[in-house]
Coordinates of C-alpha atoms and ligand atoms in Angstrom, one line a residue:
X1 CA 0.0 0.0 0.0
X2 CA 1.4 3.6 -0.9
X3 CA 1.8 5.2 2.5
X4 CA -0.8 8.1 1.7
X5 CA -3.7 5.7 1.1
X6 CA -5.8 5.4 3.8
X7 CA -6.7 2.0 2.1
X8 CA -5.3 -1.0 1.0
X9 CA -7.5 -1.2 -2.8
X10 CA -9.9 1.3 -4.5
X11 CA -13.5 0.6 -4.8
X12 CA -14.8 1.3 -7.8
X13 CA -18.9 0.0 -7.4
X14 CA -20.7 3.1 -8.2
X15 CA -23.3 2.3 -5.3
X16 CA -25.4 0.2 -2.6
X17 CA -28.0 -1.9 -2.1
X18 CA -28.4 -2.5 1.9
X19 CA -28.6 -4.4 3.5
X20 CA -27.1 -6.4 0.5
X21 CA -27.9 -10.7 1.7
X22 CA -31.1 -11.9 0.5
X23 CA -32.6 -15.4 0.5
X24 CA -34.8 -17.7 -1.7
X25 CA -38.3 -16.6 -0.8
X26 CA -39.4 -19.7 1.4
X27 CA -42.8 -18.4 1.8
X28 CA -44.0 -18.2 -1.6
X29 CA -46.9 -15.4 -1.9
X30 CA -47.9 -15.6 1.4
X31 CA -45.0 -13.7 2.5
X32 CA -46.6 -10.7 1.5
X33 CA -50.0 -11.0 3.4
X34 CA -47.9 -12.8 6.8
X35 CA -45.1 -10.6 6.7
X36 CA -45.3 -6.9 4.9
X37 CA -48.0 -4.3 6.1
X38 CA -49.5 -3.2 3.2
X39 CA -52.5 -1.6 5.1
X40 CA -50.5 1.2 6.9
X41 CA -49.4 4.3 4.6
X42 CA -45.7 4.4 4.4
X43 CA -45.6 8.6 4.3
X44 CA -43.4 9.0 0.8
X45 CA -42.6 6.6 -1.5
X46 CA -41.1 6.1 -4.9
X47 CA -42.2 3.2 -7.7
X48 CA -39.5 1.0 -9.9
X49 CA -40.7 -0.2 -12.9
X50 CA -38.5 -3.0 -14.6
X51 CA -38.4 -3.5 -18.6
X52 CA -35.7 -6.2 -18.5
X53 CA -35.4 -6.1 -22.1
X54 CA -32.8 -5.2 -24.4
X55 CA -32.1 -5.2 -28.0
X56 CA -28.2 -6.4 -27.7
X57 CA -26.7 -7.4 -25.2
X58 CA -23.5 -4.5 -24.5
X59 CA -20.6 -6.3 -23.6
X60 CA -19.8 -5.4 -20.7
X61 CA -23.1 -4.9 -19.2
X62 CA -24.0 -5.8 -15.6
X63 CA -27.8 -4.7 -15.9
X64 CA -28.5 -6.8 -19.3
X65 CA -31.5 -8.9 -18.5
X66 CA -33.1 -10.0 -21.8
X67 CA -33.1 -10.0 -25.3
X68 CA -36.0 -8.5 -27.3
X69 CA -35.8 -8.8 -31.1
X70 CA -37.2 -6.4 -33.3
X71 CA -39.2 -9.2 -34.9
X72 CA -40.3 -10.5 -31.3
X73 CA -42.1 -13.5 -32.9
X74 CA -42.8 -14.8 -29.6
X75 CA -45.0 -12.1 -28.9
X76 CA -42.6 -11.8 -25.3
X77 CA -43.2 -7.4 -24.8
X78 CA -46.7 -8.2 -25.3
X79 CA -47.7 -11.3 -23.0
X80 CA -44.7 -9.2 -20.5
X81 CA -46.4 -5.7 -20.7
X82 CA -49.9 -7.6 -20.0
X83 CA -48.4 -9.3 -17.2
X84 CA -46.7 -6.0 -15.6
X85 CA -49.8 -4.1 -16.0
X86 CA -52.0 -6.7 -14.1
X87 CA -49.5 -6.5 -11.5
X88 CA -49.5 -2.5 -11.2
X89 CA -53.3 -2.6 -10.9
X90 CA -52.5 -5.4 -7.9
X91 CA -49.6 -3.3 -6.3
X92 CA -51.6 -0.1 -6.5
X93 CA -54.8 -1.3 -4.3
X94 CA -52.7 -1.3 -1.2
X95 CA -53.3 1.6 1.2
X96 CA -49.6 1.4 1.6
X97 CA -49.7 3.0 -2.0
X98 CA -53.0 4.5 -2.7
X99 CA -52.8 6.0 0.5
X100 CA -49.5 7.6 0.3
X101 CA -47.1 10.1 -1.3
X102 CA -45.9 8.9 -4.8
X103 CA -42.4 11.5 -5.8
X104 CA -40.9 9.5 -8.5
X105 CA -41.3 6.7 -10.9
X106 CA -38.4 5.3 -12.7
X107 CA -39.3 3.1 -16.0
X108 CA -35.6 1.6 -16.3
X109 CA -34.2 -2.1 -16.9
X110 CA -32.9 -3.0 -18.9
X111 CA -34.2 -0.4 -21.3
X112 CA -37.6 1.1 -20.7
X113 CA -37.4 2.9 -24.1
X114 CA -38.0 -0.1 -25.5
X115 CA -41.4 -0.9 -25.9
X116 CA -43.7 -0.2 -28.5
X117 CA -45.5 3.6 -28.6
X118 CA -48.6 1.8 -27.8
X119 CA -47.3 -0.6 -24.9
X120 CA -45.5 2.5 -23.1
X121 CA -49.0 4.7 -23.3
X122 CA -50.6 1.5 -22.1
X123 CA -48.3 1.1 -19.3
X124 CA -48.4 5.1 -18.3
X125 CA -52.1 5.0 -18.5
X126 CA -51.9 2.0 -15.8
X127 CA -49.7 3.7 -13.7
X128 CA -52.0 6.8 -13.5
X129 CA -55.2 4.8 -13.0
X130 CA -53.3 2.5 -10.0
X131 CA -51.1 5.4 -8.2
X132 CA -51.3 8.6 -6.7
X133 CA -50.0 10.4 -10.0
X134 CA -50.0 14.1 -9.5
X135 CA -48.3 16.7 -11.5
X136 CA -45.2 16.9 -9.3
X137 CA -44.4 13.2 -9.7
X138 CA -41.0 12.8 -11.3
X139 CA -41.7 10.3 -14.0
X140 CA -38.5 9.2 -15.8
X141 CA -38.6 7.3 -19.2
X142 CA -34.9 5.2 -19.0
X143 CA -33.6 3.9 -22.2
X144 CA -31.9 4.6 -25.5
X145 CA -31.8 7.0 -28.8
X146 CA -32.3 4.2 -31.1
X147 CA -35.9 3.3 -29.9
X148 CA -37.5 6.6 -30.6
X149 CA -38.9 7.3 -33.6
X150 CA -41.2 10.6 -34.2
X151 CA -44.3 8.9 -32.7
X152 CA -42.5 7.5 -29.7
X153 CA -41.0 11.6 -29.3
X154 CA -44.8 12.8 -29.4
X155 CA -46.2 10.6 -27.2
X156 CA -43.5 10.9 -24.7
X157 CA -43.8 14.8 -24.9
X158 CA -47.2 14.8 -24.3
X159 CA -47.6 12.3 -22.2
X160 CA -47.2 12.2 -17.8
X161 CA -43.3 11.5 -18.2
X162 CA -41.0 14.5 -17.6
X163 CA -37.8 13.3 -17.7
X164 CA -35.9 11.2 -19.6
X165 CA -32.7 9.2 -19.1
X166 CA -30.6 8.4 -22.2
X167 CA -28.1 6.0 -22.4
X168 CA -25.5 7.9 -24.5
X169 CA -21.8 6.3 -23.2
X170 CA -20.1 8.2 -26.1
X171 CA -20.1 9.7 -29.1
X172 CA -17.6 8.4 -30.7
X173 CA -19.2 5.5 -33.2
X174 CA -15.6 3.5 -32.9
X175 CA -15.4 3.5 -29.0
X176 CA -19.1 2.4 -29.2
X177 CA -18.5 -0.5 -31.4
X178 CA -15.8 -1.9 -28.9
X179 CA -18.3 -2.0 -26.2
X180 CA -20.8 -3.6 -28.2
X181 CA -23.4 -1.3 -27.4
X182 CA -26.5 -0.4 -29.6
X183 CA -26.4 3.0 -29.0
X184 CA -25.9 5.5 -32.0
X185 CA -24.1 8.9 -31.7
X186 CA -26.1 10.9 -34.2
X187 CA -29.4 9.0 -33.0
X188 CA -28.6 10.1 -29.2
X189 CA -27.9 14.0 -30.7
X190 CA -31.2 13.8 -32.8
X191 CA -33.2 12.3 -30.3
X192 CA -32.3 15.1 -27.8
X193 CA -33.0 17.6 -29.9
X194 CA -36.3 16.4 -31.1
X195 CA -37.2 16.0 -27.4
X196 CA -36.2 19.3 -26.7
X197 CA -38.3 20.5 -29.5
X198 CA -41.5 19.1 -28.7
X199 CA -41.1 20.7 -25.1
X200 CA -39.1 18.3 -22.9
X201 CA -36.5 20.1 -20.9
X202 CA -35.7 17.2 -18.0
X203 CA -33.0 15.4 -19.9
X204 CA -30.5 13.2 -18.0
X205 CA -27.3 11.7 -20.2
X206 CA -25.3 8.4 -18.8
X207 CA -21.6 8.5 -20.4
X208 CA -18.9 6.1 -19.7
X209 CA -14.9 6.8 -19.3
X210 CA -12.1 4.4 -19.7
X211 CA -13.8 1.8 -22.1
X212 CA -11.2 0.0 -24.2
X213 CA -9.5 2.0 -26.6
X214 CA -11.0 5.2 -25.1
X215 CA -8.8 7.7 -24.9
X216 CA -8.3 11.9 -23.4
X217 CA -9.2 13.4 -26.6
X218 CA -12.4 11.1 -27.6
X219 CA -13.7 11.9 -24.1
X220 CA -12.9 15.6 -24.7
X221 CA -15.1 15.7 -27.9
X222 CA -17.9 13.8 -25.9
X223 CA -17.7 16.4 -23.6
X224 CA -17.5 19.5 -25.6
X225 CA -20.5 17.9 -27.4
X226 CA -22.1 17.6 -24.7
X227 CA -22.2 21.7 -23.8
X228 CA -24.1 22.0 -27.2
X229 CA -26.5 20.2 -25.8
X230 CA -28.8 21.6 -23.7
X231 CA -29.4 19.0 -21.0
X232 CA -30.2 19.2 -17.4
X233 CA -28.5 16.5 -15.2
X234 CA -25.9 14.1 -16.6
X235 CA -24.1 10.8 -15.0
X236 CA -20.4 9.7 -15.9
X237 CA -19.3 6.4 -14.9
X238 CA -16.1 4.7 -15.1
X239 CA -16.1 1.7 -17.2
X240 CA -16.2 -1.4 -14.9
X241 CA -15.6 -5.0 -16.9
X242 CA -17.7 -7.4 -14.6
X243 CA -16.5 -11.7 -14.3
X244 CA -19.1 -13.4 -16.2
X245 CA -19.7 -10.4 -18.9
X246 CA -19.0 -11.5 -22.4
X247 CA -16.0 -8.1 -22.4
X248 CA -14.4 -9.7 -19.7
X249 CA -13.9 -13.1 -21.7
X250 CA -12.7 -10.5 -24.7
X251 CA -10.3 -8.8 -22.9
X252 CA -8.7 -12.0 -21.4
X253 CA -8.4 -13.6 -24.5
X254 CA -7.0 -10.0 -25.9
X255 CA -9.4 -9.6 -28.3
X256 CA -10.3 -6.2 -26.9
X257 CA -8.0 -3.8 -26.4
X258 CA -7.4 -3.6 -22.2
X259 CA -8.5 -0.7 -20.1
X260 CA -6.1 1.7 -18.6
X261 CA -5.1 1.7 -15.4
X262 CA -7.7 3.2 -13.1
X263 CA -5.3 5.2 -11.4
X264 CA -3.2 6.6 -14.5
X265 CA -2.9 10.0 -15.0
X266 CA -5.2 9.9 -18.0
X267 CA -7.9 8.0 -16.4
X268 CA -7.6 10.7 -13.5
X269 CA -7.6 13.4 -16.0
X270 CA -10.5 12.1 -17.8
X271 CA -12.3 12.5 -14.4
X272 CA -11.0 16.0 -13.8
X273 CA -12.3 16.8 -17.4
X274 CA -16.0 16.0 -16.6
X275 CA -15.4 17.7 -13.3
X276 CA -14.7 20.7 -15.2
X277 CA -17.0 21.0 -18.2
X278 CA -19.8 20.2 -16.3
X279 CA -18.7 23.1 -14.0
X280 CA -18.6 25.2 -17.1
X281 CA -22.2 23.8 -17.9
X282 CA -23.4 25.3 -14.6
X283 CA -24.0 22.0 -13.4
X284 CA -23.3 20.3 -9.6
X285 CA -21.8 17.6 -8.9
X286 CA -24.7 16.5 -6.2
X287 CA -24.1 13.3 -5.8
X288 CA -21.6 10.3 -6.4
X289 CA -21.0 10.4 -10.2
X290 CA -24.3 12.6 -10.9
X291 CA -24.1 16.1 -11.8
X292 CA -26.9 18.8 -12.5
X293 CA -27.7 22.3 -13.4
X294 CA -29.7 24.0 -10.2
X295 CA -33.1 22.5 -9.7
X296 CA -32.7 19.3 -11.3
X297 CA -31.3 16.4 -9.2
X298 CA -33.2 13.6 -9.2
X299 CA -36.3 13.2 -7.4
X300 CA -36.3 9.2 -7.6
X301 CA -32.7 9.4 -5.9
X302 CA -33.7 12.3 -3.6
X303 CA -36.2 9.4 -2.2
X304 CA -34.9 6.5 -2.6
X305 CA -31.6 6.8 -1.8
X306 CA -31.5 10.1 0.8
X307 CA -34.5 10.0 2.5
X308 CA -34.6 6.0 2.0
X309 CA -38.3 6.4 1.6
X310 CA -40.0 2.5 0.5
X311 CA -39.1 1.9 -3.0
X312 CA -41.9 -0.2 -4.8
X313 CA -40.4 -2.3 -7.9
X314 CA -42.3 -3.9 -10.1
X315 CA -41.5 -6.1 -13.1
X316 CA -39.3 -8.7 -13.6
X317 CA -35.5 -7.8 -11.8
X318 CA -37.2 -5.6 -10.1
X319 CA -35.7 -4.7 -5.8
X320 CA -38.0 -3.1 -3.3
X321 CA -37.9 -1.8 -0.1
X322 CA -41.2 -2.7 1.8
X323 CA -41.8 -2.3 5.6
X324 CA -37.9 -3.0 6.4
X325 CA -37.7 -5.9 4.1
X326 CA -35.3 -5.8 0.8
X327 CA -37.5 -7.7 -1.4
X328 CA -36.4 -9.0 -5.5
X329 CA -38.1 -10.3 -8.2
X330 CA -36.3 -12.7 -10.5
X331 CA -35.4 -11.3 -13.9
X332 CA -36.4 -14.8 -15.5
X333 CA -39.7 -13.3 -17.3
X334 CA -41.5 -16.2 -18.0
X335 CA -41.4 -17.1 -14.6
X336 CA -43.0 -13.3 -14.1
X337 CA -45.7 -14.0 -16.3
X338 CA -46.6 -17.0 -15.4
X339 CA -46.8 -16.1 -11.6
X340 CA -48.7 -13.3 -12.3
X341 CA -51.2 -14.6 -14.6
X342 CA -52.1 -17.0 -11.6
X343 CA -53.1 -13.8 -9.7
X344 CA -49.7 -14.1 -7.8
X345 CA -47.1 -11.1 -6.7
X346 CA -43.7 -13.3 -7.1
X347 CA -40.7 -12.4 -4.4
X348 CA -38.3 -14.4 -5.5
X349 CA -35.3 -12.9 -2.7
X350 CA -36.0 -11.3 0.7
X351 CA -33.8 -10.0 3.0
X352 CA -33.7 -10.3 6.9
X353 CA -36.5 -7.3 8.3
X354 CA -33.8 -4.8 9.0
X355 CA -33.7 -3.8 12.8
X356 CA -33.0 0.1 14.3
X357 CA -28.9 -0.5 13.5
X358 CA -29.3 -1.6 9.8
X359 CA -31.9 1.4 9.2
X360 CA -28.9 3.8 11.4
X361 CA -25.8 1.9 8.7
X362 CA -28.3 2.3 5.6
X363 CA -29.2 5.6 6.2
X364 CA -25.8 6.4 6.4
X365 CA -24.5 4.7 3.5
X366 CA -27.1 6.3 0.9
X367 CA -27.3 9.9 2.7
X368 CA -23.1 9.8 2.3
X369 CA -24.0 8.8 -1.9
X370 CA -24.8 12.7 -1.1
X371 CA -21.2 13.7 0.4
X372 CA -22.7 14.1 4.2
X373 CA -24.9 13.3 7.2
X374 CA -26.2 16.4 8.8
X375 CA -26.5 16.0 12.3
X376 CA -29.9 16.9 13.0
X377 CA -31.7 15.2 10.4
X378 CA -30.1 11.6 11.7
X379 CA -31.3 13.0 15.5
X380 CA -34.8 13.8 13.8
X381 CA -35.1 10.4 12.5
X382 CA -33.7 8.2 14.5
X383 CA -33.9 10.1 18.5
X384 CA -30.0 9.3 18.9
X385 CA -26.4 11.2 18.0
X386 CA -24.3 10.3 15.3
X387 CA -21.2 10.6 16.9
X388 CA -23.0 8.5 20.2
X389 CA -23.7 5.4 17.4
X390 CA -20.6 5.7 14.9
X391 CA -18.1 7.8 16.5
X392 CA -15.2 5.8 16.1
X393 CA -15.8 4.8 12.0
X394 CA -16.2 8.7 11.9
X395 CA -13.2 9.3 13.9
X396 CA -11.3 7.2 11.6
X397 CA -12.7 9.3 8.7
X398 CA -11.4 12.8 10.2
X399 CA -8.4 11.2 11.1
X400 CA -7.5 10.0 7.3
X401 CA -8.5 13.1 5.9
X402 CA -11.3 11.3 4.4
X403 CA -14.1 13.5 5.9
X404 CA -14.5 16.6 8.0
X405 CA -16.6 17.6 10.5
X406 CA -18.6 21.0 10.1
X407 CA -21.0 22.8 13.1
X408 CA -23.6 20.6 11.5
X409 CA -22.7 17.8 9.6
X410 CA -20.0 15.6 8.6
X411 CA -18.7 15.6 4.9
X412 CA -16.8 14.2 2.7
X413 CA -13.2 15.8 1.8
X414 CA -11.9 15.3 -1.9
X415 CA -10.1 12.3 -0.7
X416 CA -13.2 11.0 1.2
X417 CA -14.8 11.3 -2.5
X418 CA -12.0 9.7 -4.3
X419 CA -12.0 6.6 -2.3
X420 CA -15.9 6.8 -2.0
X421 CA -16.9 3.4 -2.0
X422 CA -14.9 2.5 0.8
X423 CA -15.6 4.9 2.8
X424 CA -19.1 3.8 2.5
X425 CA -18.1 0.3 3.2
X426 CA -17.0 1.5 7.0
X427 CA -20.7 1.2 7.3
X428 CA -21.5 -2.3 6.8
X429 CA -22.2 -4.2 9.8
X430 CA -19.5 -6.2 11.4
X431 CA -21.6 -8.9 11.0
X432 CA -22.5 -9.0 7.4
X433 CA -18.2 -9.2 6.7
X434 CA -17.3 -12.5 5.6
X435 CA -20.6 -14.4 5.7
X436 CA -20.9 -15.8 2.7
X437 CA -24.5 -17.6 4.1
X438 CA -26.4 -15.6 0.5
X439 CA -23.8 -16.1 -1.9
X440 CA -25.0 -19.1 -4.0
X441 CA -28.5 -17.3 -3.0
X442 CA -30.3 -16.0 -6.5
X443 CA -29.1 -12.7 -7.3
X444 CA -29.0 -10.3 -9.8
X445 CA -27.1 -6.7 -11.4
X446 CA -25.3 -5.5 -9.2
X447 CA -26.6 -7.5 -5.9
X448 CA -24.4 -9.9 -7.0
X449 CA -21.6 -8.1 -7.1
X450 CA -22.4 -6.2 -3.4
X451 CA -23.1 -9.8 -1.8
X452 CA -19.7 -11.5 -3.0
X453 CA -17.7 -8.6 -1.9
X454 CA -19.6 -8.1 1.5
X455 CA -18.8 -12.3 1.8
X456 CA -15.7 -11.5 1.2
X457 CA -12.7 -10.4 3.0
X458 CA -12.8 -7.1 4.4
X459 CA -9.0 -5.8 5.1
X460 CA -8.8 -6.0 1.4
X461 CA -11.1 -2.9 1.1
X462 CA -10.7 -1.5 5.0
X463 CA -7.7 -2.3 6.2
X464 CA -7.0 -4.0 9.5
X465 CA -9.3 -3.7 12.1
X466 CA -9.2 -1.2 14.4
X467 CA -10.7 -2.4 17.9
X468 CA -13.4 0.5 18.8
X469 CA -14.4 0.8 15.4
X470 CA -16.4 -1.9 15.2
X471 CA -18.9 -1.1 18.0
X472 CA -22.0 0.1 15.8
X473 CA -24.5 1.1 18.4
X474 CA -28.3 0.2 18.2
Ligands
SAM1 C1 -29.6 0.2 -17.3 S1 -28.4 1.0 -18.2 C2 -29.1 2.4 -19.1 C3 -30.2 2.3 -20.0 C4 -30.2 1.7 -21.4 N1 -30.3 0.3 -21.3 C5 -29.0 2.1 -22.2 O1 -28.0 1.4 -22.1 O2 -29.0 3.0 -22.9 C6 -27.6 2.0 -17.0 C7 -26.3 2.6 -17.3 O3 -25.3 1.8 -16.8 C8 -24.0 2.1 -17.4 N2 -23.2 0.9 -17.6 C9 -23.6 -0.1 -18.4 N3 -22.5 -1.0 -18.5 C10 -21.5 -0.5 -17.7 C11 -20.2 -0.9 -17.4 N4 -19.7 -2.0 -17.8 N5 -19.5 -0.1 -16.6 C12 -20.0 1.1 -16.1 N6 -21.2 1.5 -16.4 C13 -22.0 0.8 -17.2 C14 -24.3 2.8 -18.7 O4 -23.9 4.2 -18.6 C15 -25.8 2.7 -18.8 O5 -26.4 3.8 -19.5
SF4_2 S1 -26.1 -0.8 -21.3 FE1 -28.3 -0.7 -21.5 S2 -28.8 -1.6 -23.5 FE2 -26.7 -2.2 -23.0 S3 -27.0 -4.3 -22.1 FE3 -26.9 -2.7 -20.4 S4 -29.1 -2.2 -20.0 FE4 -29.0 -3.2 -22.0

């Protein structure tokens, strides 16, 4: 280790599910009914739809879930879309739901973008008929250029969604090709614009850095394109080749050019770049890898993530967050349909009901995806002082120069930032380290990934263990 790291190996997950171990659902449907109150309002709340198709499968791809041919002689969208729908209209008639505060919907995957102009108005007009739709809920459309077409661009602009997530990655048609991805530069630039002029002004652009054969003055010219473009919030992540993908296989057999090293100078500098043109744009950089002009973070994230509000997902791959339970359904589709055509919800993982410490560690972990914890907004929630429950991780952090502490809250220092995930990693329970009870458990996107490194060893990320730190207090 280089003696200015305050730890032994760089993180590079972009963020958390927690608690992360889940379990074959023993219970079947019942678990629902016995175990989750779905009578009692849950105060606000955000919805999760799952389209877990795709049209290729991108190389590299840790969220591919299905493939979806033009052609689709299996009539799959169809007998899928059916399915999803019956299960909104199942979902919504909960008073947990129908008697609650909706912010957000996210229709991602996969690719929500996907479906037909005709399926997508059919699923909108479910979700307003099942929820508490109201003008101020966030509805974001998740997806790619090449599925809209001048129908799909009017219907969307007219329609209840308000903000759109492209995939974009780059604009560069070679770097594209090496990552196997469907997505089109001059479709991503037309599709914005037609967007834009048929009224939409919510647009949110995912890029990648560091993909194989990327290089400093591709990503500039993504960038600088990027300023002509008129968008509102924009996420850059570093290009992560996951076991198990088909790039992973490619680059081992050196078929595709390798990455550079995470911690070159270039890789750094393509970082610093982003950093500074979305500056230039006006934007923030709000949260972990998520940047934004003034008034336009995300509302889903704002929920889900910093006021870890329940999180309802629907659909095939789908994760919740129900009455302290993590709760997945399987991305295997026909399973999905076939479940739900029998009048069934299916729950294919849950997760141990988190207790008062896991809320204290989760709430941590997702507030930090923000940079900080303000003091009185953990007493407000949970009665209790930060410093009382976690003062020795947070001690650690000030001593590292990984965080500092302000009259009213902790945050992170540029260090802190740069080693992100592991500082968020301090906040796993002792208890979760090493236990590798959920590993052969059925998992999916990045779960997977969270539960083998949580089984895993944890000096590799933390270090060795110093004594107080691990007290975590309930
Ligand atoms: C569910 S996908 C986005 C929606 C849509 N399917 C698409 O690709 O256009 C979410 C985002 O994850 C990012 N992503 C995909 N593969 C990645 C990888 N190997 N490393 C880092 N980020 C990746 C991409 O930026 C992608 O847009
Ligand atoms: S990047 Fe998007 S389109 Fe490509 S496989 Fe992943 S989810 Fe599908």
């Amino acid at each position: 280790m280089h003696s200015t790291q305050p730890y032994p190996e760089k993180c590079y997950l972009p963020f958390i599910f927690y608690p992360t171990a889940m379990w074959a659902n023993q219970y079947g449907n019942s678990f629902i009914q016995e175990h989750l109150d779905l009578e009692t309002p849950c105060g606000d709340y955000v919805v999760y739809i799952s389209i877990p198709f795709c049209r290729v499968r991108c190389k590299g791809c840790p969220y591919f879930v299905d493939l979806l041919t033009k052609a689709d002689p299996n009539n799959k969208e169809l007998s899928y879309l059916d399915a999803l729908i019956k299960d909104i209209r199942k979902w919504g008639q909960y008073p947990r739901w129908s008697k609650s505060r909706l912010r957000a919907i996210y229709i991602g995957g996969g690719t929500g973008s996907i479906l037909t102009t005709s399926n997508l108005k059919r699923l909108l007009d479910a979700l307003c008929e099942s929820f508490p739709v109201t003008k101020e809920t966030e509805i974001t459309l998740e997806g790619n250029a090449r599925d809209y077409d001048d129908e799909k661009m009017d219907y969307v602009a007219s329609s209840p969604i308000n903000r759109i997530s492209l995939g974009v990655q780059s604009f560069d048609p070679e770097v594209l090709k090496i990552v196997g991805s469907p997505h089109a530069a001059e479709a991503s630039e037309k599709v914005i614009r037609g967007l834009q002029q048929r009224g939409m002004v919510n647009l949110q652009l995912d890029m990648m850095f560091n993909m194989p054969g990327h290089n400093i003055d591709v990503w500039k010219r993504d960038l600088e394109k990027l300023k002509e473009l008129g968008i509102t919030h924009l996420t850059v992540y570093l290009y992560r080749i996951h076991e198990g993908t088909p790039q992973h296989k490619l680059v081992q057999e050196g078929r595709v050019p390798e990455m550079a090293d995470r911690e070159s100078p270039m890789v750094k500098m393509m970082y610093r770049e982003a950093r500074d043109i979305a500056k230039e744009m006006g934007f923030e950089l709000y949260m972990h890898n998520h940047f934004c002009r003034p008034g336009f973070r995300s509302i889903y994230n704002d929920y889900n993530l910093e006021h870890v509000s329940d999180t309802l997902g629907i659909g095939a791959g789908a994760y919740s967050l129900i009455d302290n339970y993590r709760i997945g359904t399987s991305k295997e589709v026909e399973k999905y349909v076939e479940t739900v055509n029998a009048g069934q919800h299916m729950v294919t993982t849950i997760s141990e009901k988190m207790d008062r410490l896991n809320h204290k560690e989760r709430y941590i972990m997702f507030t930090l995806q923000y940079f900080r914890i303000y003091f009185n907004r953990y007493r407000e929630r949970f009665g209790t002082e930060l410093m009382e429950d976690f003062g020795p991780i947070i001690q650690k952090l000030l001593r590292k120069n990984l965080a500092v502490m302000l009259e009213d809250r902790i945050e992170m220092t540029e260090l802190g930032k740069e080693w992100f995930l592991n500082v968020v990693l301090e906040f796993v329970n002792p208890k979760f380290w090493g236990n590798k009870s959920s590993v052969d458990e059925p998992n999916w996107s990045m779960n997977v990934v969270l539960v083998d490194l949580i089984a895993d060893n944890r000096e590799r990320w933390l270090g060795p263990v110093e004594e107080p730190e691990l007290t975590h207090v309930s």
